[in-house]
XYZ file of C-alpha atoms in Angstrom:
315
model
C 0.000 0.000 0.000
C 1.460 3.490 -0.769
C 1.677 6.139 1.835
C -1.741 7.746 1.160
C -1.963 11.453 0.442
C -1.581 13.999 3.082
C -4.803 16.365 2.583
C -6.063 19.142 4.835
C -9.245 20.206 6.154
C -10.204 24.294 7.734
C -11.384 24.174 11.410
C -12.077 28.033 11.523
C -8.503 29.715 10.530
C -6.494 26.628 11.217
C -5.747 23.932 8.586
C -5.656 19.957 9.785
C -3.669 18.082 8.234
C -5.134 14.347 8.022
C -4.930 11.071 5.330
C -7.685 8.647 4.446
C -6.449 4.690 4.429
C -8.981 2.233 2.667
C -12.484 2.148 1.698
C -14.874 0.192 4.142
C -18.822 0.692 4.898
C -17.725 1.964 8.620
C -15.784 5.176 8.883
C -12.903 5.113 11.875
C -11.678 8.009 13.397
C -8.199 6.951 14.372
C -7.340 10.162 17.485
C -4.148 8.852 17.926
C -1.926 10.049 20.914
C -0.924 13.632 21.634
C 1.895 13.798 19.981
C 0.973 12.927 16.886
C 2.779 12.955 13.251
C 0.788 11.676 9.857
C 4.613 10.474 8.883
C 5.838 8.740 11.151
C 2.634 6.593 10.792
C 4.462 5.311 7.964
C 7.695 4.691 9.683
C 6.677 2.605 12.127
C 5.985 -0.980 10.120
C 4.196 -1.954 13.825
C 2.126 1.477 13.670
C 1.402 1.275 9.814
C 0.634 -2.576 10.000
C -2.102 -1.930 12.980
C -3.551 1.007 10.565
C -3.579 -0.925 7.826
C -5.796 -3.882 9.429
C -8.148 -1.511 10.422
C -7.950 0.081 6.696
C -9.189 -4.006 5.357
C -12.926 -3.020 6.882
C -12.793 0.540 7.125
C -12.395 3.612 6.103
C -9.628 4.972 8.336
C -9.426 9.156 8.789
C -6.760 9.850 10.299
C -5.814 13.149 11.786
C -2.879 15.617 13.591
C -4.846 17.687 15.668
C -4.118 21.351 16.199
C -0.623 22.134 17.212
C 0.900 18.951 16.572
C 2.450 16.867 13.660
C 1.778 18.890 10.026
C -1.129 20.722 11.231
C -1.089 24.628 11.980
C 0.439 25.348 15.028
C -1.360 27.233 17.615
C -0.236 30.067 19.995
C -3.599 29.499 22.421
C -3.942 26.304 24.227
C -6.254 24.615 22.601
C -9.612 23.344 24.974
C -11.876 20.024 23.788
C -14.095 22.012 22.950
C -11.773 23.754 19.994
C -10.695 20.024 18.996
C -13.780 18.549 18.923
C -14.094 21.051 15.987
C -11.037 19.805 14.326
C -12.742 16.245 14.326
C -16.022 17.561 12.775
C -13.538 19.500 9.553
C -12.058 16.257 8.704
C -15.205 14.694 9.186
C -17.156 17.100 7.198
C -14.143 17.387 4.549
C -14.703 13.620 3.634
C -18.119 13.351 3.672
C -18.553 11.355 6.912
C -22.088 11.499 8.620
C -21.064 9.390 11.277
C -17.803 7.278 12.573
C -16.615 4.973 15.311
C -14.212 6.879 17.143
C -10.759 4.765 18.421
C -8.748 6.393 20.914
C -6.874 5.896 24.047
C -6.045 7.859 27.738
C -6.468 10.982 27.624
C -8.138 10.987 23.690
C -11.012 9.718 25.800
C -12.259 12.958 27.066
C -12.149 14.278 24.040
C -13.896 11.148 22.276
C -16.774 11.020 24.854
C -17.312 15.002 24.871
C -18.100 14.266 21.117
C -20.391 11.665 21.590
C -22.227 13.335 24.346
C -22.620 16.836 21.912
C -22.919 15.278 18.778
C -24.461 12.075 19.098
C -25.778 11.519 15.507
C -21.926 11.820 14.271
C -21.100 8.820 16.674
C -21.455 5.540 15.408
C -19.576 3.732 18.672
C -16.523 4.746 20.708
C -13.827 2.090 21.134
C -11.138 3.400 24.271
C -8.140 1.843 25.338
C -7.070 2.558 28.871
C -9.022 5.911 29.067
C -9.351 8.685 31.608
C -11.801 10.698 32.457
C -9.481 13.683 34.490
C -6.359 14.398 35.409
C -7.316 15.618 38.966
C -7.734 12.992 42.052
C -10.736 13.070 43.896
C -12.522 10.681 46.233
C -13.869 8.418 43.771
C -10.664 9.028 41.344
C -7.409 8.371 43.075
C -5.091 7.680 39.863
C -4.173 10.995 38.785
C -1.709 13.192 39.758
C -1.773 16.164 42.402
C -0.702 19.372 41.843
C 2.614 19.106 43.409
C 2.834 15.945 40.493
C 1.560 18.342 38.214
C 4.012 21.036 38.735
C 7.209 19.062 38.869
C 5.810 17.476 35.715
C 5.060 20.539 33.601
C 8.550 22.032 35.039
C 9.739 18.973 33.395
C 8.762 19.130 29.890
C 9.176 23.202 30.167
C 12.913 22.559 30.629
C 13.517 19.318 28.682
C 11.315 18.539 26.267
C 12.711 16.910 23.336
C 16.136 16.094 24.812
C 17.553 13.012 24.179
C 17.555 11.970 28.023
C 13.723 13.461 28.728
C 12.902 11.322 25.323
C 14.427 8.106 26.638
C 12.606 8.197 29.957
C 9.454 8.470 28.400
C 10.211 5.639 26.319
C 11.335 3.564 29.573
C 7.660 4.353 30.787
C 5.525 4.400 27.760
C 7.089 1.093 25.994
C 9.266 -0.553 28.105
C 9.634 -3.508 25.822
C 11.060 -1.464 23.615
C 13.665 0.412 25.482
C 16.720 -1.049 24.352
C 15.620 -1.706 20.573
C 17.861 1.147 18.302
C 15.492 1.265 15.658
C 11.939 1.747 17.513
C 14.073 4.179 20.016
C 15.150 6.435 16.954
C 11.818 6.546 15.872
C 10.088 7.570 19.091
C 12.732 10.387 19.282
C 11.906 11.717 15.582
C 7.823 11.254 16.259
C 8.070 12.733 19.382
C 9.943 15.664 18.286
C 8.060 16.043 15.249
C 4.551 15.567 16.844
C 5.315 18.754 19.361
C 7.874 21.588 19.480
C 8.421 22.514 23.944
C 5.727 24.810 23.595
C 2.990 22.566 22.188
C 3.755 19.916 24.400
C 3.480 22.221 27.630
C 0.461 23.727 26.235
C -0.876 20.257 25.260
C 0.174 18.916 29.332
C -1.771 22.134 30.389
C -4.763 21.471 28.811
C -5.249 17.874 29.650
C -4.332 19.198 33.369
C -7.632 21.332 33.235
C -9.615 19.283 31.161
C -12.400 16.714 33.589
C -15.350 14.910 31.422
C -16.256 12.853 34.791
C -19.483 14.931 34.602
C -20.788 14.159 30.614
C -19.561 10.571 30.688
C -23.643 9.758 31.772
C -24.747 11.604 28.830
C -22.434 9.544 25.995
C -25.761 7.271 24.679
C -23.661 5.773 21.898
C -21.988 1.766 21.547
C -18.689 1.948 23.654
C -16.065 -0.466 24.370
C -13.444 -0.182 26.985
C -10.441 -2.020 26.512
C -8.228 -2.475 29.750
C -5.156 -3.641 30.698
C -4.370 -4.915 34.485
C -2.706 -2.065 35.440
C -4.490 0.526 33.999
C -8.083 -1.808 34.952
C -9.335 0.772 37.835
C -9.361 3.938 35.776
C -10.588 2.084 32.938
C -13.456 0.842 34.980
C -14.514 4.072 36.443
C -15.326 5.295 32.572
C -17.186 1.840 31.831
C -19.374 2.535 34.695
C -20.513 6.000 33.859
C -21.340 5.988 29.972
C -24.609 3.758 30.350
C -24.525 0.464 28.707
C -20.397 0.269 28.209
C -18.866 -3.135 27.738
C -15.353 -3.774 29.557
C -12.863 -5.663 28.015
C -10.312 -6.277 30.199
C -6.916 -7.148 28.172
C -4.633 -9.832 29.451
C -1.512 -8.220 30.335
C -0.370 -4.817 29.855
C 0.402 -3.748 26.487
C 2.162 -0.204 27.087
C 0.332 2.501 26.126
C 1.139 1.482 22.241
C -1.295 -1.352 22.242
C 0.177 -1.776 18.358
C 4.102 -2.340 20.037
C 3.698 -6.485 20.366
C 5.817 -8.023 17.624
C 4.736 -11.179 19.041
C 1.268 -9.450 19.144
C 0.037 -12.441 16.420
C 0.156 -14.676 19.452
C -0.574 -12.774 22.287
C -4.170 -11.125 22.343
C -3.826 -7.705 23.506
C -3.500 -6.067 19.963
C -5.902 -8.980 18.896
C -8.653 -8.291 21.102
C -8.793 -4.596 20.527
C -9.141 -5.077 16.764
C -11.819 -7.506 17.187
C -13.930 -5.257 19.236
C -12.943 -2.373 16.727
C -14.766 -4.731 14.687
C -17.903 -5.990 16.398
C -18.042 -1.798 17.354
C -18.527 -1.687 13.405
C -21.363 -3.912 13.069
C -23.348 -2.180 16.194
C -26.761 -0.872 14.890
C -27.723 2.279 16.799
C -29.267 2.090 20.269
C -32.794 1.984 21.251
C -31.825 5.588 22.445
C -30.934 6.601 18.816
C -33.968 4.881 16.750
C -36.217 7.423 18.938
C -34.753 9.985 18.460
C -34.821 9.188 14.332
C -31.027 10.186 13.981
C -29.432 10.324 10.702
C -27.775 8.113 8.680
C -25.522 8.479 5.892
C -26.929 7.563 2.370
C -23.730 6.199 0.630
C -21.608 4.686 3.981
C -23.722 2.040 5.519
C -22.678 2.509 9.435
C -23.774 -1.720 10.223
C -24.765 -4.080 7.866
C -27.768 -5.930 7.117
C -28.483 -8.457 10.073
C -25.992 -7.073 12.331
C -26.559 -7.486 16.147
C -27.638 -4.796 18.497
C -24.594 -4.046 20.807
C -24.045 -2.725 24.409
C -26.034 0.275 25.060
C -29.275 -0.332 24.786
C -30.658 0.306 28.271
C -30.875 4.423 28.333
């Protein structure tokens, strides 16, 4: 398959830069990580594999969001609210009514915001190891407090992009791929391509502010929660708010690149979350959306014929 053509789409004033991989009846929105780069997609074979699975069913849109990778860069910190806009332009740019969305951590805020304001533009949310704030509270222990949160923003103010900051991320982000040359030159040149120091503390900043504990309740589309033992509690605590959410819990923890496994063929982590990309595909809308009479697009299908009714239909 040839690298597929880089095309932009206008969210107000700001151009995002996205690609389109294969032709299926189900659109995927692929909101990959924060730092993201349509390249170096392309330079991963483990990445471009896992994107081109999902391409074999689907049409994949793929998509750097403001401030990162090839898209305009941004001097305001951008809110959800502002990047849930970005979503709809490459949405509306290709003609997609509605899409599954596949994300993971903090892309889940963003992905259920979506689905709770736009509903009729969500076919089913797929989420791997998601969050729902960056804040602990008495219900949410896992995240970090503000002492964590300065030291941490300090941090990537000072040393973002330096060889040394670089390789301790990798140490915590992919561990099993630490001491492998190739993927560690890689991570450098996506990482410092995806965000320049100031759009990776303005990024930080934003996801330090940003709490969808409060709409999860209202997100009334198909969701699947993939998660992985050690991520399992915070996982849980967004399958428990967004009504009728299936948990899949993974069987060991995959990083938080569930595409890293070279071995991934025999172990399921990577498996599993393309088959439930896949069953997401073939949801039919919830009892929720058949009364309210939402749209549907009139060329891409969103289920086929026959298909089964998935999780979420108790409102």
């Amino acid at each position: 398959m040839e690298i597929p053509d880089v095309r932009y789409a206008k969210s107000g004033d700001v151009a995002i830069a996205y690609q389109v991989v294969g032709d299926g009846a189900v659109d995927i929105l692929f909101v990959r990580g924060f730092a993201e780069d349509l390249l170096s997609v392309w330079e991963q074979p483990l990445l471009a594999r896992f994107v081109r699975e999902l391409a074999g069913f689907a049409r994949l849109l793929m998509l750097d969001k403001r401030g990162t990778g090839l898209s305009d860069r941004v001097r305001d910190i951008p809110t959800l609210e502002t990047r849930m806009n970005d979503l709809r332009a490459v949405m509306d740019a290709e003609g997609s009514e509605r899409a599954i969305l596949w994300t993971a951590q903090e892309g889940a805020r963003l992905a259920a915001l979506f689905a709770a304001t736009d509903p009729e533009r969500v076919a089913g949310l797929v989420l791997f190891i998601p969050t729902a704030k960056s804040r602990p509270a008495p219900d949410y222990p896992w995240a970090l407090d503000d002492r964590a949160w300065g030291s941490q923003l300090a941090e990537i103010r000072e040393h973002w992009g330096t060889t040394a900051y670089l390789d301790g991320r990798l140490a915590e982000w992919a561990p099993t791929k630490r001491d492998d040359p190739q993927f560690r030159a890689w991570f450098h040149a996506h990482m410092r391509r995806g965000l320049s120091p100031d759009s990776a503390l303005a990024f930080f900043a934003m996801v330090r502010e940003s709490d969808v504990s409060d709409v999860l309740p209202s997100v009334r589309v198909p969701t699947i929660v993939l998660a992985t033992p050690s991520e399992r509690d915070a996982s849980a605590y967004v399958a428990e708010r967004i009504p009728g959410a299936r948990l899949v819990d993974l069987p060991r923890d995959c990083g938080i690149y569930h595409w890293v496994d070279e071995t991934r063929r025999r172990s399921r982590c990577a498996r599993r979350g393309r088959s439930q990309v896949q069953r997401a595909a073939r949801l039919r809308p919830t009892a929720c959306w058949r009364r309210s009479s939402l749209p549907t697009s009139s060329t891409r299908p969103t289920a086929p014929p026959g298909s089964e009714t998935g999780p979420g239909e108790t409102c």
